[in-house]
Amino acid sequence: MDSTRRPILFVSSPESGLLNPLLTLAGELSRRGVEDLWFATDEPRRPDIEAIAERTPVEFASLGEVVPEMSAVTWDDETYRAVTQSSRFKAHRAVLRHTVDPALRVAKYRALETAVDKIEPALMIVESMSLFAVELAITRNIPFILSVPFMPSNVLTSHTPFSRSHTPPGFPVPHSGLPYRMTLAQRITNRIFRLRTLAMFLNPSLSKVMAQDGPIRKELGISDAARGQMARIDAAESILSYSVTGLDYPFPVPEKMRLVGAMVPPLPQSPGDHRVSDWLDRQGSVVYMGFGTITRLTREQVESLVEVARRLDGRHQILWKLPADQQEFLPPAEERPGNLRIETWVPSQFDVLAHPSVKVFFTHAGGNGYHEGLYFGKPLVVRPLWVDCYDQAVRGEDFGVSLTLDRPETIDPDDVVDKLTRVIEEDSFRARAEFFARQQRAAGGREAAADLVLVSPSLK
């Protein structure tokens, strides 16, 4: 490799919630004129990578087609129901049973290996769920920065009772949806959650799958240093977390972790598309409903949300980002309430959340949505979807920025209308959301993240 070159290689899974913060970071580096930028992800995201280049190119390195088991967007309906069921542990177990298979990483590892041989990166920036990329970086001794689109505790807390953890004993286990201050029953549940996770790996069916891990590691030549839940933390040169102190429960954050807040691109993100923005300009109070790319609403749930809009007619407008395949559950246009605007896709969720007419964000509370809504000072009403969404939901309530539906799986219109009304009309929610907006902006976002990358010793 030419000694003047210092390639930076981004690696991410294709899901928007995992990929988008790194798109923003890569775009910022390109905007600053940084040379030799590469981005490795699955083939369907090629257009997204090619679109972010500004002053310097961002080259695409294909990791092939999406592996269905590794992408929640492609799971069948039975798996979706299992991972989004109301039991926190059963949902957690379903996710692990469906995704924990050493054989799934082989094709991605090999594809990334080919890309690394070509690019010879001086530094990798790896999304935290792309464990195959962490394993390759450790095996090849390539410095890497870990990208965490979740709360810090999500990657720093052990899921099992005997593994090392960066959070104190008794800290809520990720995906449990438990609060920081627990009742006795909740403390017992928290301990059992860890024990049941450990027991799950001792179950014959999963043990048989995990027995493949050793031979596959040997076949791929993966270093033993890449083993264990905390390997990605220990081996990372630094860690980028898109949160701020105060939006997670308190614990000593490792020195190498930098909390920069939500990764927001320069706004407006879509200056040429005025359809939605012009409509927003004409409204006084708007509820924005957006439940991410994974949520699959049923006919009954869609009908309930239409009823919510009907009950709010005359007080608030509703902007609802609803995928096309779920719009078949809507009543005919002439039967919908006049305050309901449906969009298959909005040009920029950032632009919507930034608009002063939007008063509340009705969300599934994924890691990005939770922080992005608050970045713009919007209080939240939460219909948690799965795994980490319940963790964000309970923190949001504890920190006074959100309310959570009593029965997320059924979507009771009375409950939704009550919580939307309270969050909009009670000043404390807006005040707390605006406080965390200031905290996030002070943390630096994409600019602070880019600064951290550019001071990496590996780029000197």
Short mmCIF file of C-alpha atoms in Angstrom, two decimals:
data_model
loop_
_atom_site.label_atom_id
_atom_site.label_comp_id
_atom_site.label_asym_id
_atom_site.label_seq_id
_atom_site.Cartn_x
_atom_site.Cartn_y
_atom_site.Cartn_z
CA MET A 1 0.00 0.00 0.00
CA ASP A 2 1.17 3.50 -0.84
CA SER A 3 2.43 5.02 2.43
CA THR A 4 0.50 8.23 1.73
CA ARG A 5 -2.84 6.38 1.64
CA ARG A 6 -4.90 5.93 4.80
CA PRO A 7 -8.11 4.19 3.71
CA ILE A 8 -11.05 4.22 6.09
CA LEU A 9 -13.48 1.32 5.73
CA PHE A 10 -17.00 1.53 7.15
CA VAL A 11 -18.80 -1.79 7.74
CA SER A 12 -22.48 -2.14 8.62
CA SER A 13 -25.44 -4.46 8.48
CA PRO A 14 -28.05 -3.28 5.94
CA GLU A 15 -30.86 -2.38 8.40
CA SER A 16 -31.56 1.34 8.38
CA GLY A 17 -31.35 1.68 12.16
CA LEU A 18 -27.83 0.28 12.13
CA LEU A 19 -26.62 1.76 8.85
CA ASN A 20 -27.94 5.32 8.95
CA PRO A 21 -25.61 6.79 11.61
CA LEU A 22 -22.62 5.57 9.62
CA LEU A 23 -24.05 7.05 6.41
CA THR A 24 -24.15 10.40 8.21
CA LEU A 25 -20.58 9.99 9.49
CA ALA A 26 -19.19 8.91 6.11
CA GLY A 27 -21.00 11.84 4.49
CA GLU A 28 -19.42 14.25 6.98
CA LEU A 29 -15.92 12.92 6.24
CA SER A 30 -16.58 13.25 2.51
CA ARG A 31 -17.82 16.81 3.09
CA ARG A 32 -14.50 17.58 4.79
CA GLY A 33 -12.57 16.28 1.79
CA VAL A 34 -11.21 13.12 3.44
CA GLU A 35 -9.78 10.77 0.81
CA ASP A 36 -9.98 6.98 0.51
CA LEU A 37 -13.39 6.39 2.04
CA TRP A 38 -14.96 2.95 1.58
CA PHE A 39 -18.24 1.49 2.76
CA ALA A 40 -18.98 -2.25 2.96
CA THR A 41 -22.53 -3.49 3.37
CA ASP A 42 -25.06 -5.66 1.55
CA GLU A 43 -25.71 -5.14 -2.16
CA PRO A 44 -29.25 -3.62 -1.84
CA ARG A 45 -27.79 -0.59 -0.04
CA ARG A 46 -25.44 0.31 -2.91
CA PRO A 47 -27.55 3.35 -4.00
CA ASP A 48 -27.55 4.73 -0.44
CA ILE A 49 -23.76 4.55 -0.26
CA GLU A 50 -23.26 6.09 -3.68
CA ALA A 51 -25.57 8.98 -2.74
CA ILE A 52 -23.60 10.25 0.28
CA ALA A 53 -20.43 11.43 -1.47
CA GLU A 54 -19.92 15.20 -1.50
CA ARG A 55 -16.37 16.57 -1.93
CA THR A 56 -14.67 13.16 -2.09
CA PRO A 57 -16.04 9.79 -3.25
CA VAL A 58 -17.25 7.03 -0.95
CA GLU A 59 -16.53 3.73 -2.67
CA PHE A 60 -18.93 0.82 -2.25
CA ALA A 61 -17.66 -2.63 -1.28
CA SER A 62 -20.38 -5.25 -1.69
CA LEU A 63 -20.90 -7.93 0.95
CA GLY A 64 -23.35 -9.75 -1.31
CA GLU A 65 -27.06 -10.24 -0.91
CA VAL A 66 -28.92 -10.02 2.39
CA VAL A 67 -28.83 -13.17 4.53
CA PRO A 68 -32.52 -13.57 5.50
CA GLU A 69 -31.82 -14.81 9.03
CA MET A 70 -29.60 -11.78 9.69
CA SER A 71 -32.11 -9.15 8.57
CA ALA A 72 -35.30 -8.48 10.53
CA VAL A 73 -36.89 -6.93 7.44
CA THR A 74 -36.90 -10.34 5.69
CA TRP A 75 -38.11 -12.52 8.56
CA ASP A 76 -41.32 -14.45 7.98
CA ASP A 77 -44.48 -13.53 9.86
CA GLU A 78 -44.12 -16.35 12.38
CA THR A 79 -40.64 -15.19 13.36
CA TYR A 80 -41.81 -11.58 13.49
CA ARG A 81 -44.61 -12.50 15.90
CA ALA A 82 -42.18 -14.45 18.08
CA VAL A 83 -39.61 -11.63 18.38
CA THR A 84 -42.27 -8.97 19.05
CA GLN A 85 -44.41 -10.86 21.58
CA SER A 86 -45.24 -9.20 24.89
CA SER A 87 -43.07 -11.47 27.07
CA ARG A 88 -39.73 -9.73 27.24
CA PHE A 89 -37.70 -12.88 27.80
CA LYS A 90 -39.53 -15.00 25.23
CA ALA A 91 -39.01 -12.26 22.64
CA HIS A 92 -35.32 -12.01 23.60
CA ARG A 93 -35.01 -15.79 23.32
CA ALA A 94 -36.71 -15.81 19.92
CA VAL A 95 -34.24 -13.23 18.56
CA LEU A 96 -31.26 -15.23 19.79
CA ARG A 97 -32.61 -18.55 18.53
CA HIS A 98 -33.17 -17.08 15.10
CA THR A 99 -29.89 -15.17 14.72
CA VAL A 100 -27.28 -17.06 16.76
CA ASP A 101 -25.84 -19.43 14.17
CA PRO A 102 -22.07 -19.39 13.55
CA ALA A 103 -22.59 -20.55 9.97
CA LEU A 104 -24.47 -17.35 9.08
CA ARG A 105 -21.33 -15.23 9.30
CA VAL A 106 -19.18 -17.28 6.91
CA ALA A 107 -20.26 -15.64 3.64
CA LYS A 108 -20.08 -12.12 5.10
CA TYR A 109 -16.68 -12.78 6.67
CA ARG A 110 -15.30 -14.07 3.36
CA ALA A 111 -16.76 -11.14 1.40
CA LEU A 112 -15.33 -8.63 3.85
CA GLU A 113 -11.99 -10.45 3.81
CA THR A 114 -11.85 -9.95 0.03
CA ALA A 115 -12.67 -6.26 0.44
CA VAL A 116 -10.03 -5.79 3.14
CA ASP A 117 -7.38 -7.47 0.98
CA LYS A 118 -8.18 -4.99 -1.80
CA ILE A 119 -8.57 -1.84 0.30
CA GLU A 120 -5.95 -2.45 3.00
CA PRO A 121 -7.70 -0.11 5.45
CA ALA A 122 -5.74 1.84 8.01
CA LEU A 123 -8.90 2.09 10.11
CA MET A 124 -12.28 0.35 10.18
CA ILE A 125 -15.46 1.85 11.59
CA VAL A 126 -17.70 -1.07 12.48
CA GLU A 127 -21.39 -1.07 13.39
CA SER A 128 -21.69 -2.98 16.67
CA MET A 129 -23.98 -5.75 15.40
CA SER A 130 -21.62 -6.66 12.54
CA LEU A 131 -19.71 -9.15 14.69
CA PHE A 132 -18.08 -10.76 11.65
CA ALA A 133 -16.40 -7.40 10.94
CA VAL A 134 -15.21 -7.12 14.54
CA GLU A 135 -13.77 -10.63 14.30
CA LEU A 136 -11.94 -9.80 11.08
CA ALA A 137 -10.56 -6.52 12.43
CA ILE A 138 -9.24 -8.27 15.54
CA THR A 139 -7.83 -11.19 13.56
CA ARG A 140 -6.04 -8.89 11.09
CA ASN A 141 -4.93 -6.43 13.80
CA ILE A 142 -6.72 -3.59 12.04
CA PRO A 143 -7.61 -0.68 14.38
CA PHE A 144 -11.35 -0.14 14.55
CA ILE A 145 -13.90 2.26 16.01
CA LEU A 146 -17.12 0.68 17.21
CA SER A 147 -20.39 2.37 16.20
CA VAL A 148 -23.21 1.95 18.75
CA PRO A 149 -26.70 3.06 17.61
CA PHE A 150 -28.15 2.06 20.99
CA MET A 151 -27.85 3.34 24.53
CA PRO A 152 -24.35 2.79 25.97
CA SER A 153 -25.51 0.17 28.48
CA ASN A 154 -26.83 -2.03 25.66
CA VAL A 155 -23.31 -3.06 24.64
CA LEU A 156 -21.67 -2.70 28.06
CA THR A 157 -23.99 -4.95 30.10
CA SER A 158 -23.59 -8.71 30.13
CA HIS A 159 -26.63 -10.83 29.27
CA THR A 160 -25.44 -13.71 31.47
CA PRO A 161 -24.62 -13.83 35.20
CA PHE A 162 -20.98 -14.90 35.06
CA SER A 163 -19.61 -12.75 32.25
CA ARG A 164 -17.75 -9.52 32.79
CA SER A 165 -19.90 -6.39 32.60
CA HIS A 166 -19.13 -2.67 32.55
CA THR A 167 -22.31 -1.85 34.44
CA PRO A 168 -22.76 -2.54 38.17
CA PRO A 169 -24.45 -5.65 39.62
CA GLY A 170 -28.22 -5.38 39.48
CA PHE A 171 -28.21 -3.08 36.45
CA PRO A 172 -31.19 -3.76 34.15
CA VAL A 173 -30.33 -6.48 31.63
CA PRO A 174 -30.62 -5.32 28.00
CA HIS A 175 -33.96 -6.24 26.38
CA SER A 176 -35.63 -6.74 29.78
CA GLY A 177 -37.46 -3.40 29.75
CA LEU A 178 -36.81 -3.10 33.48
CA PRO A 179 -36.29 0.25 35.25
CA TYR A 180 -33.26 1.38 37.24
CA ARG A 181 -35.19 1.49 40.52
CA MET A 182 -36.75 -1.95 40.79
CA THR A 183 -39.20 -3.55 43.12
CA LEU A 184 -38.17 -6.80 44.78
CA ALA A 185 -40.11 -8.74 42.16
CA GLN A 186 -38.36 -6.84 39.37
CA ARG A 187 -34.92 -7.47 40.88
CA ILE A 188 -35.70 -11.19 40.93
CA THR A 189 -36.93 -11.00 37.33
CA ASN A 190 -33.70 -9.24 36.34
CA ARG A 191 -31.56 -12.00 37.86
CA ILE A 192 -33.67 -14.75 36.34
CA PHE A 193 -33.43 -13.05 32.92
CA ARG A 194 -29.65 -13.53 32.99
CA LEU A 195 -29.89 -17.11 34.26
CA ARG A 196 -32.45 -18.06 31.63
CA THR A 197 -30.24 -16.59 28.90
CA LEU A 198 -27.36 -18.73 30.11
CA ALA A 199 -29.59 -21.81 30.33
CA MET A 200 -30.78 -21.23 26.78
CA PHE A 201 -27.24 -21.73 25.46
CA LEU A 202 -27.03 -25.00 27.42
CA ASN A 203 -30.20 -26.29 25.75
CA PRO A 204 -29.39 -29.22 23.42
CA SER A 205 -30.87 -27.59 20.31
CA LEU A 206 -28.83 -24.37 20.63
CA SER A 207 -25.79 -26.24 21.97
CA LYS A 208 -25.77 -28.29 18.77
CA VAL A 209 -25.74 -25.12 16.69
CA MET A 210 -23.05 -23.49 18.83
CA ALA A 211 -20.88 -26.61 18.51
CA GLN A 212 -20.17 -25.41 14.97
CA ASP A 213 -18.51 -22.26 16.30
CA GLY A 214 -15.09 -23.77 16.97
CA PRO A 215 -14.69 -25.51 13.61
CA ILE A 216 -15.95 -22.43 11.72
CA ARG A 217 -13.56 -20.14 13.60
CA LYS A 218 -10.72 -22.51 12.73
CA GLU A 219 -11.79 -22.64 9.08
CA LEU A 220 -11.92 -18.83 8.86
CA GLY A 221 -8.77 -18.37 10.93
CA ILE A 222 -10.50 -16.14 13.47
CA SER A 223 -8.30 -15.15 16.42
CA ASP A 224 -9.19 -16.40 19.90
CA ALA A 225 -8.97 -12.75 20.99
CA ALA A 226 -12.26 -12.17 19.16
CA ARG A 227 -14.21 -14.50 21.46
CA GLY A 228 -16.69 -13.27 24.05
CA GLN A 229 -19.40 -10.66 24.34
CA MET A 230 -16.98 -7.93 25.44
CA ALA A 231 -14.32 -8.58 22.77
CA ARG A 232 -15.70 -5.79 20.58
CA ILE A 233 -15.46 -3.39 23.53
CA ASP A 234 -12.02 -4.43 24.71
CA ALA A 235 -10.41 -4.46 21.25
CA ALA A 236 -11.94 -1.24 19.91
CA GLU A 237 -9.63 1.74 19.61
CA SER A 238 -12.60 3.90 20.59
CA ILE A 239 -16.39 3.64 20.74
CA LEU A 240 -18.95 6.04 19.31
CA SER A 241 -22.30 6.06 21.13
CA TYR A 242 -25.11 8.16 19.66
CA SER A 243 -26.54 9.06 23.05
CA VAL A 244 -25.75 11.46 25.89
CA THR A 245 -25.39 11.22 29.63
CA GLY A 246 -28.86 11.38 31.13
CA LEU A 247 -30.65 9.39 28.43
CA ASP A 248 -29.37 6.14 29.92
CA TYR A 249 -29.27 5.05 33.55
CA PRO A 250 -26.12 6.10 35.45
CA PHE A 251 -22.97 3.99 35.44
CA PRO A 252 -19.24 4.67 34.85
CA VAL A 253 -18.81 4.90 31.07
CA PRO A 254 -15.41 3.62 29.86
CA GLU A 255 -12.99 6.35 28.89
CA LYS A 256 -12.75 5.09 25.32
CA MET A 257 -16.51 5.58 24.75
CA ARG A 258 -17.49 8.98 23.36
CA LEU A 259 -21.15 10.01 23.68
CA VAL A 260 -21.91 12.34 20.78
CA GLY A 261 -25.72 12.34 20.62
CA ALA A 262 -27.89 11.66 17.59
CA MET A 263 -26.22 11.57 14.18
CA VAL A 264 -28.10 14.24 12.25
CA PRO A 265 -27.01 15.29 8.73
CA PRO A 266 -27.02 18.92 7.59
CA LEU A 267 -30.61 20.15 7.28
CA PRO A 268 -32.74 20.40 5.33
CA GLN A 269 -31.79 16.92 4.20
CA SER A 270 -34.18 17.04 1.23
CA PRO A 271 -34.35 20.73 0.26
CA GLY A 272 -35.85 20.07 -3.16
CA ASP A 273 -38.92 18.16 -1.98
CA HIS A 274 -41.57 20.54 -0.63
CA ARG A 275 -44.62 18.27 -0.61
CA VAL A 276 -44.54 17.43 3.07
CA SER A 277 -42.80 20.60 4.27
CA ASP A 278 -45.33 22.88 2.58
CA TRP A 279 -48.16 20.93 4.20
CA LEU A 280 -46.47 21.15 7.60
CA ASP A 281 -46.10 24.92 7.15
CA ARG A 282 -49.87 25.22 6.99
CA GLN A 283 -50.56 23.27 10.20
CA GLY A 284 -50.72 24.40 13.79
CA SER A 285 -50.18 21.13 15.67
CA VAL A 286 -49.04 17.84 14.12
CA VAL A 287 -48.60 14.36 15.57
CA TYR A 288 -45.94 12.53 13.57
CA MET A 289 -46.38 8.74 13.56
CA GLY A 290 -43.41 6.71 12.35
CA PHE A 291 -42.72 3.20 13.59
CA GLY A 292 -39.52 2.35 11.73
CA THR A 293 -38.81 -0.05 8.88
CA ILE A 294 -39.39 -3.29 10.77
CA THR A 295 -42.87 -2.75 12.28
CA ARG A 296 -45.68 -4.72 10.59
CA LEU A 297 -49.06 -3.43 11.68
CA THR A 298 -52.13 -5.67 11.45
CA ARG A 299 -55.52 -4.62 10.07
CA GLU A 300 -56.86 -4.19 13.61
CA GLN A 301 -53.91 -2.02 14.63
CA VAL A 302 -54.21 0.18 11.54
CA GLU A 303 -57.94 0.59 12.18
CA SER A 304 -57.21 1.59 15.78
CA LEU A 305 -54.75 4.27 14.66
CA VAL A 306 -57.24 5.64 12.14
CA GLU A 307 -59.72 5.90 15.02
CA VAL A 308 -57.09 7.81 17.02
CA ALA A 309 -56.83 10.33 14.18
CA ARG A 310 -60.62 10.63 14.05
CA ARG A 311 -60.80 11.44 17.77
CA LEU A 312 -58.09 14.08 17.45
CA ASP A 313 -59.71 15.74 14.43
CA GLY A 314 -60.22 19.43 15.06
CA ARG A 315 -57.31 19.59 17.52
CA HIS A 316 -54.30 18.01 15.83
CA GLN A 317 -53.25 16.91 12.36
CA ILE A 318 -51.70 13.45 11.92
CA LEU A 319 -48.78 12.74 9.59
CA TRP A 320 -48.36 8.98 9.35
CA LYS A 321 -45.49 7.28 7.55
CA LEU A 322 -47.09 3.94 6.67
CA PRO A 323 -45.46 1.38 4.32
CA ALA A 324 -47.37 0.64 1.14
CA ASP A 325 -47.98 -3.01 2.00
CA GLN A 326 -49.81 -1.97 5.18
CA GLN A 327 -51.93 0.70 3.51
CA GLU A 328 -54.27 -2.03 2.26
CA PHE A 329 -55.70 -2.07 5.79
CA LEU A 330 -56.79 1.57 5.57
CA PRO A 331 -60.43 2.49 4.92
CA PRO A 332 -61.18 4.15 1.55
CA ALA A 333 -59.85 7.70 1.32
CA GLU A 334 -63.32 9.22 1.53
CA GLU A 335 -63.93 7.44 4.85
CA ARG A 336 -60.75 8.64 6.54
CA PRO A 337 -60.75 11.57 8.96
CA GLY A 338 -59.83 14.88 7.36
CA ASN A 339 -56.84 15.44 9.67
CA LEU A 340 -55.02 12.27 8.55
CA ARG A 341 -52.21 12.48 6.00
CA ILE A 342 -50.66 9.18 4.89
CA GLU A 343 -47.19 9.00 3.34
CA THR A 344 -45.56 5.81 2.14
CA TRP A 345 -42.23 7.46 2.78
CA VAL A 346 -41.15 10.91 3.89
CA PRO A 347 -38.15 12.45 2.10
CA SER A 348 -36.43 13.06 5.44
CA GLN A 349 -37.60 12.10 8.91
CA PHE A 350 -35.06 14.61 10.24
CA ASP A 351 -36.75 17.43 8.31
CA VAL A 352 -40.15 16.37 9.67
CA LEU A 353 -38.97 16.21 13.29
CA ALA A 354 -37.22 19.56 12.94
CA HIS A 355 -40.42 21.31 11.84
CA PRO A 356 -41.99 23.53 14.54
CA SER A 357 -45.51 22.31 13.72
CA VAL A 358 -44.63 18.79 14.89
CA LYS A 359 -45.47 18.64 18.60
CA VAL A 360 -44.97 14.95 19.42
CA PHE A 361 -43.30 11.89 17.90
CA PHE A 362 -45.37 8.68 18.13
CA THR A 363 -42.65 6.06 17.68
CA HIS A 364 -41.53 2.49 18.31
CA ALA A 365 -38.53 3.94 20.25
CA GLY A 366 -35.71 2.25 18.41
CA GLY A 367 -32.29 3.54 19.38
CA ASN A 368 -32.15 6.14 16.61
CA GLY A 369 -35.78 7.28 16.83
CA TYR A 370 -35.57 7.72 20.61
CA HIS A 371 -32.56 10.01 20.34
CA GLU A 372 -33.56 11.80 17.12
CA GLY A 373 -36.97 12.82 18.41
CA LEU A 374 -35.37 14.29 21.51
CA TYR A 375 -32.60 15.94 19.47
CA PHE A 376 -35.34 18.14 18.03
CA GLY A 377 -37.00 18.69 21.40
CA LYS A 378 -40.04 16.55 20.62
CA PRO A 379 -41.56 14.53 23.47
CA LEU A 380 -42.50 10.95 22.63
CA VAL A 381 -45.40 8.56 22.87
CA VAL A 382 -44.02 5.04 22.58
CA ARG A 383 -45.38 1.82 21.15
CA PRO A 384 -42.29 -0.36 21.78
CA LEU A 385 -41.70 -2.99 19.13
CA TRP A 386 -39.09 -5.42 20.44
CA VAL A 387 -35.76 -5.97 22.27
CA ASP A 388 -34.10 -2.59 22.98
CA CYS A 389 -37.28 -0.56 22.28
CA TYR A 390 -38.64 -1.53 25.70
CA ASP A 391 -35.39 -0.37 27.32
CA GLN A 392 -35.66 3.05 25.66
CA ALA A 393 -39.35 3.25 26.56
CA VAL A 394 -38.82 2.75 30.29
CA ARG A 395 -35.96 5.24 30.38
CA GLY A 396 -38.01 7.81 28.48
CA GLU A 397 -40.77 7.57 31.07
CA ASP A 398 -38.30 7.77 33.96
CA PHE A 399 -36.64 10.85 32.45
CA GLY A 400 -39.97 12.59 31.84
CA VAL A 401 -39.81 12.78 28.04
CA SER A 402 -42.32 10.11 27.03
CA LEU A 403 -45.29 7.92 27.86
CA THR A 404 -45.66 4.27 26.82
CA LEU A 405 -48.84 2.56 25.65
CA ASP A 406 -50.37 0.24 28.23
CA ARG A 407 -51.00 -2.52 25.67
CA PRO A 408 -48.70 -1.98 22.67
CA GLU A 409 -49.83 -5.15 20.95
CA THR A 410 -53.50 -4.12 20.72
CA ILE A 411 -53.25 -0.31 20.39
CA ASP A 412 -56.28 0.83 22.39
CA PRO A 413 -57.49 4.17 20.90
CA ASP A 414 -58.54 5.45 24.35
CA ASP A 415 -55.03 4.84 25.67
CA VAL A 416 -53.30 6.39 22.64
CA VAL A 417 -55.46 9.52 22.62
CA ASP A 418 -54.97 9.97 26.37
CA LYS A 419 -51.18 9.70 26.13
CA LEU A 420 -50.82 11.88 23.05
CA THR A 421 -52.99 14.55 24.66
CA ARG A 422 -51.04 14.49 27.93
CA VAL A 423 -47.65 14.66 26.24
CA ILE A 424 -48.74 17.59 24.05
CA GLU A 425 -50.60 19.57 26.70
CA GLU A 426 -48.44 19.02 29.81
CA ASP A 427 -45.53 21.44 29.54
CA SER A 428 -43.14 19.24 31.53
CA PHE A 429 -42.73 16.75 28.67
CA ARG A 430 -41.76 19.45 26.19
CA ALA A 431 -39.45 21.12 28.70
CA ARG A 432 -37.58 17.87 29.40
CA ALA A 433 -37.36 17.05 25.69
CA GLU A 434 -35.92 20.49 24.98
CA PHE A 435 -33.38 20.01 27.79
CA PHE A 436 -32.10 16.83 26.12
CA ALA A 437 -32.13 18.59 22.75
CA ARG A 438 -29.63 21.07 24.16
CA GLN A 439 -27.57 18.25 25.70
CA GLN A 440 -27.34 16.43 22.38
CA ARG A 441 -26.41 19.48 20.39
CA ALA A 442 -23.68 20.28 22.89
CA ALA A 443 -22.32 16.73 22.49
CA GLY A 444 -21.44 17.49 18.89
CA GLY A 445 -23.17 14.79 16.84
CA ARG A 446 -21.67 14.03 13.43
CA GLU A 447 -19.00 16.75 13.76
CA ALA A 448 -17.71 15.37 17.07
CA ALA A 449 -17.81 11.84 15.63
CA ALA A 450 -15.80 12.93 12.58
CA ASP A 451 -13.28 14.71 14.81
CA LEU A 452 -12.79 11.49 16.79
CA VAL A 453 -12.16 9.52 13.60
CA LEU A 454 -9.64 11.99 12.25
CA VAL A 455 -7.50 12.00 15.43
CA SER A 456 -7.18 8.21 15.32
CA PRO A 457 -3.49 7.25 15.70
CA SER A 458 -3.90 4.83 12.81
CA LEU A 459 -4.41 7.73 10.40
CA LYS A 460 -1.22 9.56 11.35
#
